[in-house]
PDB file of C-alpha atoms in Angstrom:
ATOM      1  CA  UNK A 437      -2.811-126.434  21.544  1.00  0.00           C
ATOM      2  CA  UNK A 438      -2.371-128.942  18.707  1.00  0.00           C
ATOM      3  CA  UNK A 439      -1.885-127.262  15.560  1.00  0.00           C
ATOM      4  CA  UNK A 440      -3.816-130.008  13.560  1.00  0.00           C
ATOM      5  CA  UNK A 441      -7.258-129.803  15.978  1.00  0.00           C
ATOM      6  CA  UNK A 442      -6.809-125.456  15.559  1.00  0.00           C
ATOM      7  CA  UNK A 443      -6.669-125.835  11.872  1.00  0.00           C
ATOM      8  CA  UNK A 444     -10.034-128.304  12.360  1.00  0.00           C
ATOM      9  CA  UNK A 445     -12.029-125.528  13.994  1.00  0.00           C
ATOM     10  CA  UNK A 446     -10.370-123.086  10.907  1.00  0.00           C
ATOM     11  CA  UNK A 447     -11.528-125.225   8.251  1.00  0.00           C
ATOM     12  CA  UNK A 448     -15.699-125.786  10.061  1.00  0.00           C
ATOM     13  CA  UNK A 449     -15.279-121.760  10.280  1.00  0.00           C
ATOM     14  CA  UNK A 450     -14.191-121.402   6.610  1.00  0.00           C
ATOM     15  CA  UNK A 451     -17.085-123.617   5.489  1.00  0.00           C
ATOM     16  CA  UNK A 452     -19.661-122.181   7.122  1.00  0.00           C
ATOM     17  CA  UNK A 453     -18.339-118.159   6.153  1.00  0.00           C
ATOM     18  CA  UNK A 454     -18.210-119.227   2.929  1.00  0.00           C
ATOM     19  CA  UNK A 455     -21.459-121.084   2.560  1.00  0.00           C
ATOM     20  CA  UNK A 456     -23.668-118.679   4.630  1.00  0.00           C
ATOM     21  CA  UNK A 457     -25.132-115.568   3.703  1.00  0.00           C
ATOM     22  CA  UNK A 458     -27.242-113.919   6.623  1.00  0.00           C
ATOM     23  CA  UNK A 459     -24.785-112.303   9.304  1.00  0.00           C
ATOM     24  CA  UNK A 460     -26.183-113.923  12.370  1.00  0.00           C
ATOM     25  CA  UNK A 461     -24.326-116.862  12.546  1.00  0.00           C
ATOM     26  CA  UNK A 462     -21.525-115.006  11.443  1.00  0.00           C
ATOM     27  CA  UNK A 463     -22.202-112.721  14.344  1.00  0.00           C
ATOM     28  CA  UNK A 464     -22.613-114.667  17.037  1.00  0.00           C
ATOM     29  CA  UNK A 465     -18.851-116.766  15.944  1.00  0.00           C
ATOM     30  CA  UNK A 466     -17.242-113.724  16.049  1.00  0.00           C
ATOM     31  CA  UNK A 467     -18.065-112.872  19.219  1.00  0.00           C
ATOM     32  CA  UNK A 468     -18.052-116.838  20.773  1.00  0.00           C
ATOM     33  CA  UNK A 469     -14.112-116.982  19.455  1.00  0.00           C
ATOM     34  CA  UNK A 470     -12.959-113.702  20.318  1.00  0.00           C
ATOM     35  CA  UNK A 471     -14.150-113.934  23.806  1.00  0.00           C
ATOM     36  CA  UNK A 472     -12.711-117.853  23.539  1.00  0.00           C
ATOM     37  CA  UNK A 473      -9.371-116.635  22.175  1.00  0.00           C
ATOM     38  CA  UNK A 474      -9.024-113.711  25.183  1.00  0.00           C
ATOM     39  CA  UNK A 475      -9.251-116.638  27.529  1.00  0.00           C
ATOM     40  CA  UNK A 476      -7.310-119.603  26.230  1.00  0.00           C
ATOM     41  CA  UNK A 477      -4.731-117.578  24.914  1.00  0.00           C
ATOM     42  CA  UNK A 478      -2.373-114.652  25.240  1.00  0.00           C
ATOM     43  CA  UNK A 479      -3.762-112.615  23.017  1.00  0.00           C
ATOM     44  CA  UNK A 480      -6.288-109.412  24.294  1.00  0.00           C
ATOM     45  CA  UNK A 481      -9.365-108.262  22.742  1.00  0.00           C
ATOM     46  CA  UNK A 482      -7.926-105.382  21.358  1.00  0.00           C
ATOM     47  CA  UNK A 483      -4.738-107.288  20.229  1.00  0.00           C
ATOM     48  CA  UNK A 484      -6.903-109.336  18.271  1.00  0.00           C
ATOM     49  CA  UNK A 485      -9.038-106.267  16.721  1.00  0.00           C
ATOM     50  CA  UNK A 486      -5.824-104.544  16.052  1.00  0.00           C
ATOM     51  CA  UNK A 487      -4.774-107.550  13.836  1.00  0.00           C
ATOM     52  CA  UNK A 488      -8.344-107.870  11.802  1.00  0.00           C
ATOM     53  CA  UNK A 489      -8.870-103.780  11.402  1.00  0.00           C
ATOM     54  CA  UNK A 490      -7.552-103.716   7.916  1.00  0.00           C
ATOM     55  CA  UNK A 491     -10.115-106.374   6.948  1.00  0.00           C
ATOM     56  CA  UNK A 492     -12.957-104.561   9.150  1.00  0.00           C
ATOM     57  CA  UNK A 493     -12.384-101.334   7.284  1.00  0.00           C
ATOM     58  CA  UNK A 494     -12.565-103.522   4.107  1.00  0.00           C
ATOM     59  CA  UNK A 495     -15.531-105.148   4.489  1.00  0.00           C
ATOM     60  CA  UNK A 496     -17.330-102.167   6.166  1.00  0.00           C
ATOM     61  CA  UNK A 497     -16.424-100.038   2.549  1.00  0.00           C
ATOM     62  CA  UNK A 498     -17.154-103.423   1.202  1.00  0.00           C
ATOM     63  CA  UNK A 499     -21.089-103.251   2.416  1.00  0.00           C
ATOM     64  CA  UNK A 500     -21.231 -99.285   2.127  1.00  0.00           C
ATOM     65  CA  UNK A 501     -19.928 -99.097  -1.321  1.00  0.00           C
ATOM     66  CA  UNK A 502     -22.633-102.514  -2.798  1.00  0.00           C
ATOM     67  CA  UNK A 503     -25.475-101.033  -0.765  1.00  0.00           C
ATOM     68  CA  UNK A 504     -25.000 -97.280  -2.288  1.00  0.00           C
ATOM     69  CA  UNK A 505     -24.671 -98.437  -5.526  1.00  0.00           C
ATOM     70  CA  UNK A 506     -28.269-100.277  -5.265  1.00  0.00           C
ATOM     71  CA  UNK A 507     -29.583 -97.284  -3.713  1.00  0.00           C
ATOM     72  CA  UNK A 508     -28.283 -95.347  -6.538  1.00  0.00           C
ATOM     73  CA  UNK A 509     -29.533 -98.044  -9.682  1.00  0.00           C
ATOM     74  CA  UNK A 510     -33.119 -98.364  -7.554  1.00  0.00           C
ATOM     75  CA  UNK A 511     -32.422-102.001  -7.341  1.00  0.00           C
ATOM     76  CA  UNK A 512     -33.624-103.824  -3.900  1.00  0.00           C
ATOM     77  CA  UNK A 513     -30.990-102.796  -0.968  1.00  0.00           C
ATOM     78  CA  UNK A 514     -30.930-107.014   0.508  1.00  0.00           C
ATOM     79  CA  UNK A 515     -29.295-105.224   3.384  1.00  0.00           C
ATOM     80  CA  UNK A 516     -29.412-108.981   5.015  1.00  0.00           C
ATOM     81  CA  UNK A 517     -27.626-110.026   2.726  1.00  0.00           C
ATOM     82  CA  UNK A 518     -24.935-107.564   2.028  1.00  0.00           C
ATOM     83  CA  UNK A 519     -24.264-107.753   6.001  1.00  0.00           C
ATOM     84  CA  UNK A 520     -23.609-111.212   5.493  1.00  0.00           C
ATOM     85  CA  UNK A 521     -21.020-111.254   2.888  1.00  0.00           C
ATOM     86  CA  UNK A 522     -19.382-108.146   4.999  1.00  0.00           C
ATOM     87  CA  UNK A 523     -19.531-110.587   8.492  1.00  0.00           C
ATOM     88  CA  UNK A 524     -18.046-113.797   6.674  1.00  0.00           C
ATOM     89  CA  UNK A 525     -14.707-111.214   6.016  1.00  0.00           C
ATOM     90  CA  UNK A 526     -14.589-110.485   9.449  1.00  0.00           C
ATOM     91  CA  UNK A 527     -15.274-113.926  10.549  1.00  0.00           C
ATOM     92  CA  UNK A 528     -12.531-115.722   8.760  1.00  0.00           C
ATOM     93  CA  UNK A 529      -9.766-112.740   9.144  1.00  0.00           C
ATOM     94  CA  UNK A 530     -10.614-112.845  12.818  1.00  0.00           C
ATOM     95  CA  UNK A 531     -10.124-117.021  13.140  1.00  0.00           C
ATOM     96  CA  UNK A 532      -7.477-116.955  11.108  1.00  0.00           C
ATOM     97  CA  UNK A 533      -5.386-114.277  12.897  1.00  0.00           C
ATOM     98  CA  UNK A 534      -5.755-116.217  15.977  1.00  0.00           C
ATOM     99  CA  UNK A 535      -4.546-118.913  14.327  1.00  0.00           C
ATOM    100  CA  UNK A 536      -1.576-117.343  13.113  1.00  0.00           C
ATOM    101  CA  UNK A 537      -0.799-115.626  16.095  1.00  0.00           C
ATOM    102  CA  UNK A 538      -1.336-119.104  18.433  1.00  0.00           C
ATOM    103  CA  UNK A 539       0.437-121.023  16.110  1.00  0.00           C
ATOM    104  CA  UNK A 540       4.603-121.826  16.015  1.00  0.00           C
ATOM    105  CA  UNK A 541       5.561-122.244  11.887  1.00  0.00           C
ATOM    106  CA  UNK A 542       7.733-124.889  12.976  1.00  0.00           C
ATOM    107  CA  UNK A 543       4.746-127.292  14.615  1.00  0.00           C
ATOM    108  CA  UNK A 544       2.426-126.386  12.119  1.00  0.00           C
ATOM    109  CA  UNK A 545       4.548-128.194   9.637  1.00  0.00           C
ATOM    110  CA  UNK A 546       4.718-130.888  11.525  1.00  0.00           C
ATOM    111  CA  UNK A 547       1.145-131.207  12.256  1.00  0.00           C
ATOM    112  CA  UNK A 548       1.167-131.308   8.377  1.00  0.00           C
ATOM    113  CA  UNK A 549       3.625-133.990   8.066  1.00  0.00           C
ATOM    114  CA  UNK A 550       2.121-135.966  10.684  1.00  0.00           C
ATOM    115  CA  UNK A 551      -1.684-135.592  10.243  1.00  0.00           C
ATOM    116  CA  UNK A 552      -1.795-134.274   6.774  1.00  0.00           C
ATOM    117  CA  UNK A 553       0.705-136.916   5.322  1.00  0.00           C
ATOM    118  CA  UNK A 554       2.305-134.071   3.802  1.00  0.00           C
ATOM    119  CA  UNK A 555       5.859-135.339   1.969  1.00  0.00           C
ATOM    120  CA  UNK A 556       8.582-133.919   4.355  1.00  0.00           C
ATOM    121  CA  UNK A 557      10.475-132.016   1.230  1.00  0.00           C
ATOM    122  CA  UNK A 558       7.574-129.729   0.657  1.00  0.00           C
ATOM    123  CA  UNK A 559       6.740-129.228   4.728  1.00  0.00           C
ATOM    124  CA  UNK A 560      10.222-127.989   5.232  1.00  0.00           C
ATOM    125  CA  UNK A 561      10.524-125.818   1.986  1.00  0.00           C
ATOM    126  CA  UNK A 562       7.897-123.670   3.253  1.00  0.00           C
ATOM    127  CA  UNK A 563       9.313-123.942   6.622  1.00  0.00           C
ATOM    128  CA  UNK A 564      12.981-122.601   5.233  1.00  0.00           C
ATOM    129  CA  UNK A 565      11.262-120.299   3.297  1.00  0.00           C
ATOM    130  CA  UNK A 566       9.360-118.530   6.311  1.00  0.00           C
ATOM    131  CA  UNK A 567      12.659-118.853   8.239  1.00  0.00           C
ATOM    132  CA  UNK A 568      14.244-116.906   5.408  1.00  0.00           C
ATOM    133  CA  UNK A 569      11.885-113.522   5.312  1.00  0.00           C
ATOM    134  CA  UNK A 570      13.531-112.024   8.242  1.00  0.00           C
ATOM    135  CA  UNK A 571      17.065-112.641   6.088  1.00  0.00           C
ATOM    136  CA  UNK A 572      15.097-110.931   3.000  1.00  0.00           C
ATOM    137  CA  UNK A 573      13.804-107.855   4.617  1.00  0.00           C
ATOM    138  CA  UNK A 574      17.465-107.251   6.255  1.00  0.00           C
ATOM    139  CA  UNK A 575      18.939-107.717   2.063  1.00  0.00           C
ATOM    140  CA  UNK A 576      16.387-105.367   1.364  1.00  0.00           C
ATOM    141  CA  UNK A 577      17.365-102.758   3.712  1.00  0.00           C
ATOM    142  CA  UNK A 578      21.104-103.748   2.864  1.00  0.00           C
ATOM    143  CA  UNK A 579      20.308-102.584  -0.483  1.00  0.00           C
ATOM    144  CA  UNK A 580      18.646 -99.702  -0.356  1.00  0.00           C
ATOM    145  CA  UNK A 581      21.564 -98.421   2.528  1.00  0.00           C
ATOM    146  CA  UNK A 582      23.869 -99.020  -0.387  1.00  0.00           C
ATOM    147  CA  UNK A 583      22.127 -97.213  -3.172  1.00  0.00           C
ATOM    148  CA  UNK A 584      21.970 -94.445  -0.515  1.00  0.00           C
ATOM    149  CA  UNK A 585      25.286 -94.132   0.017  1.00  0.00           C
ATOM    150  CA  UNK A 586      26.148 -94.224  -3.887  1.00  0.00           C
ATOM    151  CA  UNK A 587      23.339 -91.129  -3.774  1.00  0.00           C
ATOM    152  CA  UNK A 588      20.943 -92.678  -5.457  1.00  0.00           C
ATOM    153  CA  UNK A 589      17.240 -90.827  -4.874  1.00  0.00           C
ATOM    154  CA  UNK A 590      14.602 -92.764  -4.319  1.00  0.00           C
ATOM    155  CA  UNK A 591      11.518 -91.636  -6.691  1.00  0.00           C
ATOM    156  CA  UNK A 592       8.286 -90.831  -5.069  1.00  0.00           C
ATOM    157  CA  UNK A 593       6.129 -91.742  -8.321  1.00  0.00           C
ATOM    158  CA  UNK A 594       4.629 -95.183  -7.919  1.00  0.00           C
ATOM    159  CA  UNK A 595       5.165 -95.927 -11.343  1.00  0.00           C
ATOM    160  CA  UNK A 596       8.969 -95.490 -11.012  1.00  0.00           C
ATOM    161  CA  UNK A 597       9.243 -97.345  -7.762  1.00  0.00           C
ATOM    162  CA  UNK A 598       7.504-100.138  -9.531  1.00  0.00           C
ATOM    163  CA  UNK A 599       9.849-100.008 -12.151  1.00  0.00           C
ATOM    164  CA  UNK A 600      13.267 -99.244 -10.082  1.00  0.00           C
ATOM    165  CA  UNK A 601      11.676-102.413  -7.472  1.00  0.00           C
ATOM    166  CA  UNK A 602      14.094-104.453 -10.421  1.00  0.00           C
ATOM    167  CA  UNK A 603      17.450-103.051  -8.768  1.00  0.00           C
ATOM    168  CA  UNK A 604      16.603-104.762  -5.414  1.00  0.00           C
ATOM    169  CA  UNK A 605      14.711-107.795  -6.807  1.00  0.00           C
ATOM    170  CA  UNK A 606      17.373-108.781  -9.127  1.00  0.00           C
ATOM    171  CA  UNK A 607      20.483-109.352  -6.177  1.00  0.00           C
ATOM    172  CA  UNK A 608      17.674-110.766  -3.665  1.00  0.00           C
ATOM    173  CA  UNK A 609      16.700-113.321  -6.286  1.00  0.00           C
ATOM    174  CA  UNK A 610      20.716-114.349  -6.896  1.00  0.00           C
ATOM    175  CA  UNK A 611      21.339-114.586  -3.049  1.00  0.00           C
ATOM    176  CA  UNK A 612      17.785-116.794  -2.568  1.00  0.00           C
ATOM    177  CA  UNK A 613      18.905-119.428  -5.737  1.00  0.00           C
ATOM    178  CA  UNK A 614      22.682-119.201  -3.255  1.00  0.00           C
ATOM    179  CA  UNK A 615      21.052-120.433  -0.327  1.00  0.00           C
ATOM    180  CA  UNK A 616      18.726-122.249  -1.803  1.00  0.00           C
ATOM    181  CA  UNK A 617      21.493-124.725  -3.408  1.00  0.00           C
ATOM    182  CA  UNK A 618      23.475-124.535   0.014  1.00  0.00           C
ATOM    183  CA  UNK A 619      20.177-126.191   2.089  1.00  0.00           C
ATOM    184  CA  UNK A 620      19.632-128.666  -0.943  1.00  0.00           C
ATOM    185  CA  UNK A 621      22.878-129.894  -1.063  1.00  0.00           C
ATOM    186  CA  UNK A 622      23.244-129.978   3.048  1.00  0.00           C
ATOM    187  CA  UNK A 623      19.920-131.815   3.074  1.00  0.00           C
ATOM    188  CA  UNK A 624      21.186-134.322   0.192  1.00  0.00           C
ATOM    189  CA  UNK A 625      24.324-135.129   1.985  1.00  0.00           C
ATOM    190  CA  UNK A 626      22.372-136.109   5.419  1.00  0.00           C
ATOM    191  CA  UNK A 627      19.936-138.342   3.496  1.00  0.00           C
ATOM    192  CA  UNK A 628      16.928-135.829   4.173  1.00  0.00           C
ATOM    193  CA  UNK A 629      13.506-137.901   3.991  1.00  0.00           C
ATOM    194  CA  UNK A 630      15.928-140.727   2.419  1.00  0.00           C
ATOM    195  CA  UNK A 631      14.439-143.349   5.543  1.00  0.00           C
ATOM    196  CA  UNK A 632      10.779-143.442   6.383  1.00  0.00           C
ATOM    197  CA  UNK A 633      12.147-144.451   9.769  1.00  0.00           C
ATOM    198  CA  UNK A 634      13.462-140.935  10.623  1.00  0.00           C
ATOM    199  CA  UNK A 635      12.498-139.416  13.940  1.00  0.00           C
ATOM    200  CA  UNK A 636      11.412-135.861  15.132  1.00  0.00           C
ATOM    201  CA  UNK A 637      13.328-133.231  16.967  1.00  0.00           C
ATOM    202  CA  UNK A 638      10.168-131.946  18.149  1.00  0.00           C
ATOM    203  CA  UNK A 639       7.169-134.571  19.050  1.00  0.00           C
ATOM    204  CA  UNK A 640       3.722-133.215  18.586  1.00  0.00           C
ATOM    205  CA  UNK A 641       0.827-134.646  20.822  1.00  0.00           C
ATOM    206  CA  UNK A 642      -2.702-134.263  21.435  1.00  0.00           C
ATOM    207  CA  UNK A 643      -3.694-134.398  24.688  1.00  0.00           C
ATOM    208  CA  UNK A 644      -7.616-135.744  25.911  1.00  0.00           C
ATOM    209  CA  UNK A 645      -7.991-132.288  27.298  1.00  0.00           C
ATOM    210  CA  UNK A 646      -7.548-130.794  23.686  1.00  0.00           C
ATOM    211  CA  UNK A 647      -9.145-133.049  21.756  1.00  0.00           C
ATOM    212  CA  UNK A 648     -12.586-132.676  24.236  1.00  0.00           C
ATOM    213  CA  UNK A 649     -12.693-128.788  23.738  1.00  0.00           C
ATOM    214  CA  UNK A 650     -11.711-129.250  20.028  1.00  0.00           C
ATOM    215  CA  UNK A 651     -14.942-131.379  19.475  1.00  0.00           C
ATOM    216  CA  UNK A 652     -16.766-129.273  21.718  1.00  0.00           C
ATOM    217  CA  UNK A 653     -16.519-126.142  19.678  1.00  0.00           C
ATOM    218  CA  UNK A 654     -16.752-127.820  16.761  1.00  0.00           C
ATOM    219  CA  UNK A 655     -19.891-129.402  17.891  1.00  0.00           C
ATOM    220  CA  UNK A 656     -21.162-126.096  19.234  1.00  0.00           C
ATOM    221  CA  UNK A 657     -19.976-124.368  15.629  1.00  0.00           C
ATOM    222  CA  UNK A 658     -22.306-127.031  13.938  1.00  0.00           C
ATOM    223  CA  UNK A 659     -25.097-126.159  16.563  1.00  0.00           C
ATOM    224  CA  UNK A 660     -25.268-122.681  15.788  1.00  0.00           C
ATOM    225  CA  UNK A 661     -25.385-123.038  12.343  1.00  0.00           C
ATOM    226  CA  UNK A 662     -28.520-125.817  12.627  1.00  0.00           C
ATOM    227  CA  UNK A 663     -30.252-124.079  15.228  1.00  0.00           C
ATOM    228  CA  UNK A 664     -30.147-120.883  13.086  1.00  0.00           C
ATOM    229  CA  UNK A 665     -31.411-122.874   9.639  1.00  0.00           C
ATOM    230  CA  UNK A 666     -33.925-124.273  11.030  1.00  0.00           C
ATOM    231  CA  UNK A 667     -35.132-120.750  12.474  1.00  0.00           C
ATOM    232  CA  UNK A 668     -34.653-119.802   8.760  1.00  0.00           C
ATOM    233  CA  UNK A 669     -31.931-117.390  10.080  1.00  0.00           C
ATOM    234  CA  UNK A 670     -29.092-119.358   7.861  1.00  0.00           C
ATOM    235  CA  UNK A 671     -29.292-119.647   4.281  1.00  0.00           C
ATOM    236  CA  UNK A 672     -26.901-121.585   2.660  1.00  0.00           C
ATOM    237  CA  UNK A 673     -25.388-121.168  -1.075  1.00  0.00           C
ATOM    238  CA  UNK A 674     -22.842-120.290  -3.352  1.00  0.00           C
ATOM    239  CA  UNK A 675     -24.234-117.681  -5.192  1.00  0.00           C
ATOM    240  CA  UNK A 676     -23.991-114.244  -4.802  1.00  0.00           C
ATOM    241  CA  UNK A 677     -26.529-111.625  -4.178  1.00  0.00           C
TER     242      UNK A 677
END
């Protein structure tokens, strides 16, 4: 699927997480795209669980720890909405991991370019730069296989890890300003984003098929969300509780 109509749905999610405050819409989009996702895509249930649990165990503590500390001060629990602001974690970590996971780096930018008018310099500098982690961790490692070697103990204190984190950030930082010149001057010398006539490697289209089922869960997004309101069952704001 179009990167550019999967970032659509990502955006009406984030609006709507971040505007309402009862959990039942919230609720019933977290189940609508996870069962969605487990059928238009690769990923399982569990796969996609797997990849949200950090932010499930967050928000969870997140409602626990707000709703004992009312308890405690005798103020009004609002369980309503403190389930809320727990479901809109869960709703967003859960679209956006499917997006992420769905979603090639490389077409993404280019949905950007294309869609987004986003200049072509700053598309492909986060593209090299997300090319470049897997280089970074393997420095990293490098590194600290080196400092073994030379029997140098790692600490276990946090506060000297923190500290020694300067003997590997240090050498990573020369080696990324290296490569960094080496793709700026390559790009310079074949006229990178010099023509606005330049073509693609990789052409990005949208086909009828995806641009139906894009408006249709949008469409069905804005439908829960009405249908709700009007059943008082939605409240919309942007203050807290």
């Amino acid at each position: 699927m179009n990167p550019f109509l999967k970032l659509l749905i990502l955006i009406a999610i984030t609006i709507i997480g971040s505007l309402d405050f009862k959990p039942y819409a919230s609720s019933i989009l977290i189940i609508s795209g996870i069962i969605i996702a487990s059928i238009f895509s690769s990923l399982s249930i569990l796969e996609i669980l797997n990849s949200v649990k950090g932010f499930i165990i967050m928000s969870v503590t997140f409602m626990f720890v707000i709703l004992a500390v009312r308890y405690i001060s005798g103020e009004s629990l609002k369980v309503v909405a403190v389930l809320g602001l727990g479901f809109r974690i869960i709703l967003i970590s859960i679209y956006s991991s499917v997006f992420v996971k769905t979603t090639d780096p490389t077409e993404f930018v280019i949905s950007l370019i294309k869609y987004f008018k986003m200049p072509p310099k700053i598309g492909y500098a986060f593209l090299t730069a997300y090319r470049f982690l897997p280089t970074f961790k393997e420095e990293l490692q490098t590194i600290k296989y080196a400092h073994e070697v030379r029997g140098i103990v790692e600490s276990k204190n946090p506060f000297i890890k923190v500290w020694n984190s300067q003997r590997y950030i240090l050498p990573m930082m020369a080696n990324a300003v290296r490569k960094g010149i080496r793709i700026s001057m390559a790009m310079e010398t074949r006229a990178f984003d010099k023509y606005k006539t330049r073509t693609y490697y990789r052409e990005l289209h949208m086909s009828i098929n995806e641009i139906i089922m894009t408006a249709m869960y949008i469409l069905y997004i804005i439908s829960v969300a009405v249908i709700l309101y009007l059943n008082n069952l939605v409240t919309f704001s942007v203050k807290y509780i």
